[in-house]
């Protein structure tokens, strides 16, 4: 099974970089199972097509305005993911929308797509995330670990304890 864990966002816009920070946290905290690729997609769009083509499973990590309190999570799957990115809250999301539309058009979409989103508090210019979102990054990385485990992959924390 080929899996891509793709964190997207802009690190210069406070909470907007949460997806990228979550990929970094996963890499720090867990052993990456064989067949799983971690990628900092930053604010790229269509350039990411080469990374998602041929994957069986795509896990996207990003900020999502859902109307919930800052730091809250949502999980979307399947057709709900491309539909979400058509509602733009930041410049990079237009790129992701184009990326997913192109992947569908050329039959390059992974068989399954899951999005883990975290509600931002602020996407103003700045390097520091809000306390609410910054404090949720570890949990977002854990959600990725659990998703990979649900696929039958062995995910072990670098501390040595198995992931449940």
CSV table of C-alpha atoms in Angstrom, one decimal:
chain,number,residue,atom,x,y,z
A,1,UNK,CA,0.0,0.0,0.0
A,2,UNK,CA,1.3,3.4,-1.0
A,3,UNK,CA,0.2,6.3,1.3
A,4,UNK,CA,1.0,10.0,1.2
A,5,UNK,CA,0.7,12.1,4.3
A,6,UNK,CA,0.6,15.7,2.9
A,7,UNK,CA,0.7,18.7,5.2
A,8,UNK,CA,-0.2,21.9,3.5
A,9,UNK,CA,-0.2,25.5,4.5
A,10,UNK,CA,1.8,28.7,4.9
A,11,UNK,CA,4.1,28.9,7.9
A,12,UNK,CA,4.2,32.7,7.6
A,13,UNK,CA,0.5,33.0,8.4
A,14,UNK,CA,0.3,31.8,12.0
A,15,UNK,CA,-2.2,28.9,12.3
A,16,UNK,CA,-2.3,28.5,8.5
A,17,UNK,CA,0.8,26.3,8.7
A,18,UNK,CA,-0.8,23.7,11.0
A,19,UNK,CA,-0.8,21.0,8.4
A,20,UNK,CA,2.9,21.4,7.7
A,21,UNK,CA,3.6,21.5,11.5
A,22,UNK,CA,1.6,18.3,12.0
A,23,UNK,CA,3.7,16.4,9.4
A,24,UNK,CA,6.8,17.6,11.2
A,25,UNK,CA,5.4,16.5,14.5
A,26,UNK,CA,4.5,13.1,13.1
A,27,UNK,CA,8.0,12.6,11.8
A,28,UNK,CA,9.5,13.6,15.2
A,29,UNK,CA,7.2,11.4,17.2
A,30,UNK,CA,6.6,8.2,15.1
A,31,UNK,CA,8.5,5.7,13.0
A,32,UNK,CA,7.2,6.1,9.4
A,33,UNK,CA,6.0,2.7,8.2
A,34,UNK,CA,7.2,1.3,4.9
A,35,UNK,CA,5.1,2.5,2.0
A,36,UNK,CA,4.2,5.8,3.8
A,37,UNK,CA,5.6,9.0,2.5
A,38,UNK,CA,5.5,12.3,4.4
A,39,UNK,CA,5.5,15.5,2.5
A,40,UNK,CA,5.6,19.2,3.4
A,41,UNK,CA,3.4,20.5,0.6
A,42,UNK,CA,3.7,24.1,1.8
A,43,UNK,CA,1.6,26.4,-0.4
A,44,UNK,CA,2.1,24.3,-3.6
A,45,UNK,CA,-0.7,23.3,-5.8
A,46,UNK,CA,-0.6,21.5,-9.1
A,47,UNK,CA,3.1,20.8,-8.5
A,48,UNK,CA,2.1,18.2,-6.0
A,49,UNK,CA,0.4,16.1,-8.7
A,50,UNK,CA,3.5,14.0,-9.2
A,51,UNK,CA,3.4,13.0,-5.5
A,52,UNK,CA,-0.2,12.0,-5.3
A,53,UNK,CA,-0.4,10.0,-8.6
A,54,UNK,CA,0.0,6.3,-8.0
A,55,UNK,CA,-0.9,6.5,-4.3
A,56,UNK,CA,-3.5,4.3,-2.8
A,57,UNK,CA,-4.3,6.6,0.1
A,58,UNK,CA,-3.9,10.3,0.6
A,59,UNK,CA,-4.1,11.9,4.0
A,60,UNK,CA,-4.3,15.7,3.8
A,61,UNK,CA,-3.6,17.9,6.9
A,62,UNK,CA,-4.7,21.5,6.7
A,63,UNK,CA,-6.6,24.2,8.5
A,64,UNK,CA,-10.3,24.3,7.9
A,65,UNK,CA,-12.8,26.9,8.8
A,66,UNK,CA,-15.7,24.9,10.1
A,67,UNK,CA,-17.2,27.3,12.6
A,68,UNK,CA,-16.0,25.3,15.5
A,69,UNK,CA,-13.8,26.6,18.3
A,70,UNK,CA,-10.1,27.2,17.4
A,71,UNK,CA,-8.1,24.0,17.7
A,72,UNK,CA,-11.1,21.7,16.9
A,73,UNK,CA,-10.7,18.9,14.4
A,74,UNK,CA,-12.8,17.7,11.5
A,75,UNK,CA,-12.3,14.5,9.4
A,76,UNK,CA,-13.6,14.4,5.9
A,77,UNK,CA,-13.4,11.6,3.4
A,78,UNK,CA,-14.0,10.9,-0.2
A,79,UNK,CA,-15.9,13.5,-2.3
A,80,UNK,CA,-16.3,15.8,0.6
A,81,UNK,CA,-12.6,16.7,0.5
A,82,UNK,CA,-12.4,18.3,-3.0
A,83,UNK,CA,-15.7,20.0,-2.3
A,84,UNK,CA,-14.2,21.6,0.8
A,85,UNK,CA,-11.3,23.1,-1.0
A,86,UNK,CA,-13.6,25.0,-3.4
A,87,UNK,CA,-14.4,27.2,-0.4
A,88,UNK,CA,-11.2,29.3,-0.2
A,89,UNK,CA,-9.9,30.6,3.1
A,90,UNK,CA,-6.3,31.1,2.0
A,91,UNK,CA,-4.4,31.4,-1.2
A,92,UNK,CA,-3.0,27.9,-1.1
A,93,UNK,CA,-6.4,26.2,-1.0
A,94,UNK,CA,-7.1,27.3,-4.6
A,95,UNK,CA,-4.0,25.4,-5.6
A,96,UNK,CA,-5.2,22.3,-3.7
A,97,UNK,CA,-8.6,22.5,-5.3
A,98,UNK,CA,-6.9,22.6,-8.8
A,99,UNK,CA,-4.6,19.7,-7.7
A,100,UNK,CA,-7.5,17.5,-6.7
A,101,UNK,CA,-9.6,18.4,-9.8
A,102,UNK,CA,-6.7,17.6,-12.1
A,103,UNK,CA,-6.0,14.4,-10.3
A,104,UNK,CA,-9.6,13.3,-10.9
A,105,UNK,CA,-9.5,14.4,-14.5
A,106,UNK,CA,-6.5,12.4,-15.4
A,107,UNK,CA,-7.6,9.4,-13.3
A,108,UNK,CA,-4.7,10.1,-10.9
A,109,UNK,CA,-6.6,10.4,-7.7
A,110,UNK,CA,-5.7,8.0,-4.9
A,111,UNK,CA,-8.3,5.4,-4.2
A,112,UNK,CA,-9.1,7.0,-0.8
A,113,UNK,CA,-8.6,10.6,0.4
A,114,UNK,CA,-9.0,11.7,4.0
A,115,UNK,CA,-8.6,15.2,5.3
A,116,UNK,CA,-7.8,16.0,8.9
A,117,UNK,CA,-8.5,19.7,9.4
A,118,UNK,CA,-8.0,21.9,12.4
A,119,UNK,CA,-9.9,25.1,13.0
A,120,UNK,CA,-7.6,28.2,12.9
A,121,UNK,CA,-7.8,31.1,15.3
A,122,UNK,CA,-5.7,33.5,13.3
A,123,UNK,CA,-4.2,33.4,9.8
A,124,UNK,CA,-2.6,36.9,10.1
A,125,UNK,CA,1.1,37.4,9.3
A,126,UNK,CA,3.3,35.8,11.9
A,127,UNK,CA,5.4,32.8,12.7
A,128,UNK,CA,3.8,31.8,16.0
A,129,UNK,CA,0.6,29.7,16.0
A,130,UNK,CA,-2.1,30.5,18.4
A,131,UNK,CA,-2.1,28.6,21.7
A,132,UNK,CA,-5.2,26.6,20.7
A,133,UNK,CA,-3.9,25.4,17.4
A,134,UNK,CA,-0.3,25.1,18.4
A,135,UNK,CA,-1.5,22.9,21.3
A,136,UNK,CA,-3.4,20.7,19.0
A,137,UNK,CA,-0.6,19.7,16.7
A,138,UNK,CA,0.5,16.6,18.7
A,139,UNK,CA,-3.1,15.4,18.6
A,140,UNK,CA,-3.3,15.9,14.9
A,141,UNK,CA,-0.1,13.8,14.4
A,142,UNK,CA,-1.7,11.1,16.7
A,143,UNK,CA,-4.8,11.1,14.5
A,144,UNK,CA,-2.6,10.4,11.5
A,145,UNK,CA,-0.9,7.5,13.4
A,146,UNK,CA,-4.3,6.1,14.2
A,147,UNK,CA,-5.5,6.4,10.6
A,148,UNK,CA,-2.4,4.6,9.4
A,149,UNK,CA,-2.9,1.9,12.1
A,150,UNK,CA,-6.5,1.5,10.9
A,151,UNK,CA,-5.1,0.7,7.4
A,152,UNK,CA,-3.2,-2.2,9.0
A,153,UNK,CA,0.1,-0.5,9.1
A,154,UNK,CA,2.5,-0.7,12.0
A,155,UNK,CA,3.0,2.7,13.5
A,156,UNK,CA,5.3,2.9,16.5
A,157,UNK,CA,6.0,6.0,18.5
A,158,UNK,CA,9.7,6.8,18.6
A,159,UNK,CA,9.4,6.4,22.4
A,160,UNK,CA,8.8,2.7,21.8
A,161,UNK,CA,5.2,2.3,22.8
A,162,UNK,CA,2.8,0.8,20.2
A,163,UNK,CA,0.1,3.0,18.7
A,164,UNK,CA,-3.4,1.9,19.7
